Amino acid sequence: MLNNFKKELKKIVYQTSKFFDRFNLHPNYWTMISLIFAILSGIFYSKYIIVYNFNEIIAVLMLLISGLFDVVDGELARKNKLVTKFGEFLDSTSDRFAEIFIYFGILLGGYTSPELVYLVITFSLMISYVRSKAETIKKKMIGIGIAERAERLLPLAIGTITGQIQTALIIILILSVITIVQRIWFIRKKS
């Protein structure tokens, strides 16, 4: 879905990556930094560390920083001609771990029912599974479906800021189911 705004976003991402390129770190390090911020987000959602009444604000800030570095790593890899199969694998795998840590933190924080969190994690991971499986049969899934990772994290950020985490998770669940159906339909048409 955000792929529709790709040209505008690409300019912003390029400028942002230029700033981080100054640190001269390999893109895989940015991938790991992104994962660390996702883990921190999950920790603050879980309320294992309590910072007065600011846990949700810190959790969403960590979530957004994680998302920023998740975009920067790929852009730096392309810009510096450091794209590798391992880098793609590491990025995809760390994204799945990031989602698990964030949603597990929400579960531990008691923001909603365990059943809802379970469904959100499951369908979120299934989106990635469908893409991965499609790529094994040589079908590219980039931009297919209304809710790739960024589109799933955006409602969570907004829901956290507005105090509507449960509503955000319901929206993410609905978007995830729609995305899976869209991807399966896409593969059906292309096969």
mmCIF file of C-alpha atoms in Angstrom:
data_model
loop_
_atom_site.group_PDB
_atom_site.id
_atom_site.type_symbol
_atom_site.label_atom_id
_atom_site.label_comp_id
_atom_site.label_asym_id
_atom_site.label_seq_id
_atom_site.Cartn_x
_atom_site.Cartn_y
_atom_site.Cartn_z
ATOM 1 C CA MET A 1 0.000 0.000 0.000
ATOM 2 C CA LEU A 2 2.775 2.417 0.914
ATOM 3 C CA ASN A 3 4.375 1.351 -2.359
ATOM 4 C CA ASN A 4 1.831 3.703 -4.006
ATOM 5 C CA PHE A 5 3.724 6.601 -2.427
ATOM 6 C CA LYS A 6 7.076 5.113 -3.338
ATOM 7 C CA LYS A 7 8.467 8.085 -5.271
ATOM 8 C CA GLU A 8 7.826 10.536 -2.438
ATOM 9 C CA LEU A 9 9.039 8.114 0.209
ATOM 10 C CA LYS A 10 12.101 7.177 -1.821
ATOM 11 C CA LYS A 11 13.363 10.774 -1.710
ATOM 12 C CA ILE A 12 12.960 10.923 2.061
ATOM 13 C CA VAL A 13 14.569 7.513 2.554
ATOM 14 C CA TYR A 14 17.472 8.457 0.280
ATOM 15 C CA GLN A 15 18.175 11.658 2.229
ATOM 16 C CA THR A 16 17.888 9.824 5.543
ATOM 17 C CA SER A 17 20.219 7.055 4.377
ATOM 18 C CA LYS A 18 22.778 9.661 3.267
ATOM 19 C CA PHE A 19 22.928 10.889 6.858
ATOM 20 C CA PHE A 20 23.409 7.385 8.292
ATOM 21 C CA ASP A 21 25.938 6.481 5.595
ATOM 22 C CA ARG A 22 28.338 8.865 7.320
ATOM 23 C CA PHE A 23 28.724 6.336 10.141
ATOM 24 C CA ASN A 24 30.271 3.928 7.625
ATOM 25 C CA LEU A 25 28.500 0.847 9.006
ATOM 26 C CA HIS A 26 27.652 -2.180 6.907
ATOM 27 C CA PRO A 27 23.875 -2.434 6.203
ATOM 28 C CA ASN A 28 23.686 -5.657 8.245
ATOM 29 C CA TYR A 29 24.631 -3.654 11.341
ATOM 30 C CA TRP A 30 21.702 -1.309 10.702
ATOM 31 C CA THR A 31 19.490 -4.390 10.428
ATOM 32 C CA MET A 32 20.645 -5.501 13.886
ATOM 33 C CA ILE A 33 20.190 -1.996 15.287
ATOM 34 C CA SER A 34 16.627 -2.055 13.935
ATOM 35 C CA LEU A 35 16.022 -5.368 15.726
ATOM 36 C CA ILE A 36 17.457 -4.013 18.992
ATOM 37 C CA PHE A 37 15.032 -1.080 18.910
ATOM 38 C CA ALA A 38 12.149 -3.487 18.191
ATOM 39 C CA ILE A 39 13.152 -5.563 21.208
ATOM 40 C CA LEU A 40 13.277 -2.390 23.310
ATOM 41 C CA SER A 41 9.822 -1.491 22.027
ATOM 42 C CA GLY A 42 8.543 -4.887 23.152
ATOM 43 C CA ILE A 43 10.178 -4.465 26.562
ATOM 44 C CA PHE A 44 8.491 -1.099 27.096
ATOM 45 C CA TYR A 45 5.133 -2.464 25.891
ATOM 46 C CA SER A 46 5.545 -5.357 28.346
ATOM 47 C CA LYS A 47 5.980 -2.888 31.233
ATOM 48 C CA TYR A 48 8.910 -4.892 32.591
ATOM 49 C CA ILE A 49 10.633 -1.551 32.767
ATOM 50 C CA ILE A 50 8.276 1.139 33.996
ATOM 51 C CA VAL A 51 9.105 4.757 33.284
ATOM 52 C CA TYR A 52 6.389 6.670 35.127
ATOM 53 C CA ASN A 53 3.504 6.969 32.666
ATOM 54 C CA PHE A 54 5.690 7.100 29.581
ATOM 55 C CA ASN A 55 5.957 3.407 28.662
ATOM 56 C CA GLU A 56 3.660 3.652 25.649
ATOM 57 C CA ILE A 57 5.387 6.791 24.376
ATOM 58 C CA ILE A 58 8.812 5.169 24.699
ATOM 59 C CA ALA A 59 7.508 1.911 23.150
ATOM 60 C CA VAL A 60 6.122 3.709 20.104
ATOM 61 C CA LEU A 61 9.281 5.814 19.786
ATOM 62 C CA MET A 62 11.385 2.619 19.790
ATOM 63 C CA LEU A 63 8.950 1.108 17.264
ATOM 64 C CA LEU A 64 9.340 4.057 14.891
ATOM 65 C CA ILE A 65 13.135 4.118 15.248
ATOM 66 C CA SER A 66 13.192 0.391 14.489
ATOM 67 C CA GLY A 67 11.122 1.033 11.369
ATOM 68 C CA LEU A 68 13.460 3.840 10.316
ATOM 69 C CA PHE A 69 16.543 1.626 10.525
ATOM 70 C CA ASP A 70 14.667 -1.173 8.771
ATOM 71 C CA VAL A 71 14.279 1.141 5.785
ATOM 72 C CA VAL A 72 17.795 2.571 6.028
ATOM 73 C CA ASP A 73 19.549 -0.807 5.926
ATOM 74 C CA GLY A 74 18.096 -1.759 2.550
ATOM 75 C CA GLU A 75 18.659 1.671 1.041
ATOM 76 C CA LEU A 76 22.301 1.694 2.166
ATOM 77 C CA ALA A 77 22.820 -1.813 0.792
ATOM 78 C CA ARG A 78 21.507 -0.734 -2.620
ATOM 79 C CA LYS A 79 23.292 2.629 -2.597
ATOM 80 C CA ASN A 80 26.677 1.130 -1.677
ATOM 81 C CA LYS A 81 26.233 -1.986 -3.838
ATOM 82 C CA LEU A 82 26.304 -4.252 -0.791
ATOM 83 C CA VAL A 83 23.137 -6.213 -1.559
ATOM 84 C CA THR A 84 23.680 -9.887 -0.766
ATOM 85 C CA LYS A 85 21.473 -12.950 -0.355
ATOM 86 C CA PHE A 86 22.574 -13.161 3.268
ATOM 87 C CA GLY A 87 21.655 -9.503 3.821
ATOM 88 C CA GLU A 88 18.180 -10.116 2.406
ATOM 89 C CA PHE A 89 17.817 -13.216 4.566
ATOM 90 C CA LEU A 90 19.042 -11.399 7.691
ATOM 91 C CA ASP A 91 16.706 -8.464 7.062
ATOM 92 C CA SER A 92 13.660 -10.668 6.536
ATOM 93 C CA THR A 93 14.431 -12.862 9.535
ATOM 94 C CA SER A 94 15.085 -9.927 11.860
ATOM 95 C CA ASP A 95 11.802 -8.326 10.718
ATOM 96 C CA ARG A 96 9.920 -11.453 11.839
ATOM 97 C CA PHE A 97 11.703 -11.469 15.190
ATOM 98 C CA ALA A 98 10.950 -7.763 15.562
ATOM 99 C CA GLU A 99 7.227 -8.354 15.094
ATOM 100 C CA ILE A 100 7.262 -11.248 17.550
ATOM 101 C CA PHE A 101 9.012 -9.195 20.246
ATOM 102 C CA ILE A 102 6.708 -6.207 19.779
ATOM 103 C CA TYR A 103 3.491 -8.235 19.883
ATOM 104 C CA PHE A 104 4.751 -10.380 22.755
ATOM 105 C CA GLY A 105 5.444 -7.169 24.678
ATOM 106 C CA ILE A 106 1.883 -6.043 24.006
ATOM 107 C CA LEU A 107 0.634 -9.406 25.270
ATOM 108 C CA LEU A 108 2.692 -9.164 28.478
ATOM 109 C CA GLY A 109 1.605 -5.557 28.971
ATOM 110 C CA GLY A 110 -2.020 -6.692 29.120
ATOM 111 C CA TYR A 111 -3.311 -4.275 26.493
ATOM 112 C CA THR A 112 -5.718 -6.810 25.008
ATOM 113 C CA SER A 113 -6.672 -10.475 25.040
ATOM 114 C CA PRO A 114 -4.040 -13.162 24.415
ATOM 115 C CA GLU A 115 -6.263 -14.565 21.670
ATOM 116 C CA LEU A 116 -6.162 -11.326 19.684
ATOM 117 C CA VAL A 117 -2.386 -11.034 20.016
ATOM 118 C CA TYR A 118 -2.030 -14.674 18.947
ATOM 119 C CA LEU A 119 -4.124 -14.058 15.828
ATOM 120 C CA VAL A 120 -2.230 -10.885 14.939
ATOM 121 C CA ILE A 121 1.170 -12.586 15.288
ATOM 122 C CA THR A 122 -0.008 -15.625 13.336
ATOM 123 C CA PHE A 123 -1.500 -13.748 10.407
ATOM 124 C CA SER A 124 1.350 -11.251 10.354
ATOM 125 C CA LEU A 125 3.854 -14.089 10.066
ATOM 126 C CA MET A 126 1.667 -15.797 7.445
ATOM 127 C CA ILE A 127 1.986 -12.742 5.202
ATOM 128 C CA SER A 128 5.729 -13.284 5.187
ATOM 129 C CA TYR A 129 5.350 -17.033 4.743
ATOM 130 C CA VAL A 130 3.135 -16.573 1.680
ATOM 131 C CA ARG A 131 5.703 -14.192 0.181
ATOM 132 C CA SER A 132 8.574 -16.550 0.950
ATOM 133 C CA LYS A 133 6.749 -19.546 -0.498
ATOM 134 C CA ALA A 134 5.790 -17.554 -3.604
ATOM 135 C CA GLU A 135 9.422 -16.635 -4.171
ATOM 136 C CA THR A 136 10.384 -20.332 -4.113
ATOM 137 C CA ILE A 137 8.178 -20.744 -7.200
ATOM 138 C CA LYS A 138 9.704 -17.612 -8.776
ATOM 139 C CA LYS A 139 6.784 -15.233 -8.088
ATOM 140 C CA LYS A 140 7.778 -11.805 -6.767
ATOM 141 C CA MET A 141 5.481 -10.391 -4.072
ATOM 142 C CA ILE A 142 6.868 -6.881 -3.626
ATOM 143 C CA GLY A 143 3.956 -4.471 -3.350
ATOM 144 C CA ILE A 144 1.300 -7.190 -3.451
ATOM 145 C CA GLY A 145 -1.320 -6.706 -0.747
ATOM 146 C CA ILE A 146 -2.496 -3.749 1.259
ATOM 147 C CA ALA A 147 -0.489 -4.441 4.416
ATOM 148 C CA GLU A 148 3.214 -5.116 4.190
ATOM 149 C CA ARG A 149 5.257 -4.668 7.372
ATOM 150 C CA ALA A 150 5.212 -0.856 7.403
ATOM 151 C CA GLU A 151 1.447 -0.762 6.913
ATOM 152 C CA ARG A 152 1.003 -3.155 9.826
ATOM 153 C CA LEU A 153 3.180 -1.145 12.175
ATOM 154 C CA LEU A 154 1.668 2.241 11.330
ATOM 155 C CA PRO A 155 -1.768 1.470 12.879
ATOM 156 C CA LEU A 156 0.038 0.156 15.956
ATOM 157 C CA ALA A 157 1.983 3.397 16.320
ATOM 158 C CA ILE A 158 -1.186 5.470 15.913
ATOM 159 C CA GLY A 159 -3.153 3.178 18.238
ATOM 160 C CA THR A 160 -0.458 3.441 20.888
ATOM 161 C CA ILE A 161 -0.358 7.228 20.707
ATOM 162 C CA THR A 162 -4.155 7.475 20.915
ATOM 163 C CA GLY A 163 -4.525 4.809 23.607
ATOM 164 C CA GLN A 164 -6.329 2.440 21.222
ATOM 165 C CA ILE A 165 -3.912 -0.475 20.994
ATOM 166 C CA GLN A 166 -6.675 -3.089 20.914
ATOM 167 C CA THR A 167 -8.426 -1.288 18.046
ATOM 168 C CA ALA A 168 -5.094 -1.023 16.214
ATOM 169 C CA LEU A 169 -4.532 -4.762 16.591
ATOM 170 C CA ILE A 170 -7.997 -5.501 15.205
ATOM 171 C CA ILE A 171 -7.212 -3.276 12.208
ATOM 172 C CA ILE A 172 -3.849 -5.021 11.731
ATOM 173 C CA LEU A 173 -5.566 -8.407 11.886
ATOM 174 C CA ILE A 174 -8.140 -7.418 9.269
ATOM 175 C CA LEU A 175 -5.460 -5.917 6.992
ATOM 176 C CA SER A 176 -3.321 -9.036 7.412
ATOM 177 C CA VAL A 177 -6.140 -11.383 6.425
ATOM 178 C CA ILE A 178 -6.943 -9.235 3.381
ATOM 179 C CA THR A 179 -3.264 -9.173 2.387
ATOM 180 C CA ILE A 180 -2.953 -12.957 2.615
ATOM 181 C CA VAL A 181 -6.045 -13.393 0.443
ATOM 182 C CA GLN A 182 -4.699 -10.853 -2.081
ATOM 183 C CA ARG A 183 -1.363 -12.662 -2.272
ATOM 184 C CA ILE A 184 -2.943 -16.080 -2.672
ATOM 185 C CA TRP A 185 -5.223 -14.690 -5.385
ATOM 186 C CA PHE A 186 -2.220 -13.092 -7.113
ATOM 187 C CA ILE A 187 -0.371 -16.427 -7.168
ATOM 188 C CA ARG A 188 -3.509 -18.184 -8.417
ATOM 189 C CA LYS A 189 -3.782 -15.746 -11.333
ATOM 190 C CA LYS A 190 -0.068 -16.019 -12.183
ATOM 191 C CA SER A 191 0.089 -19.822 -12.063
#
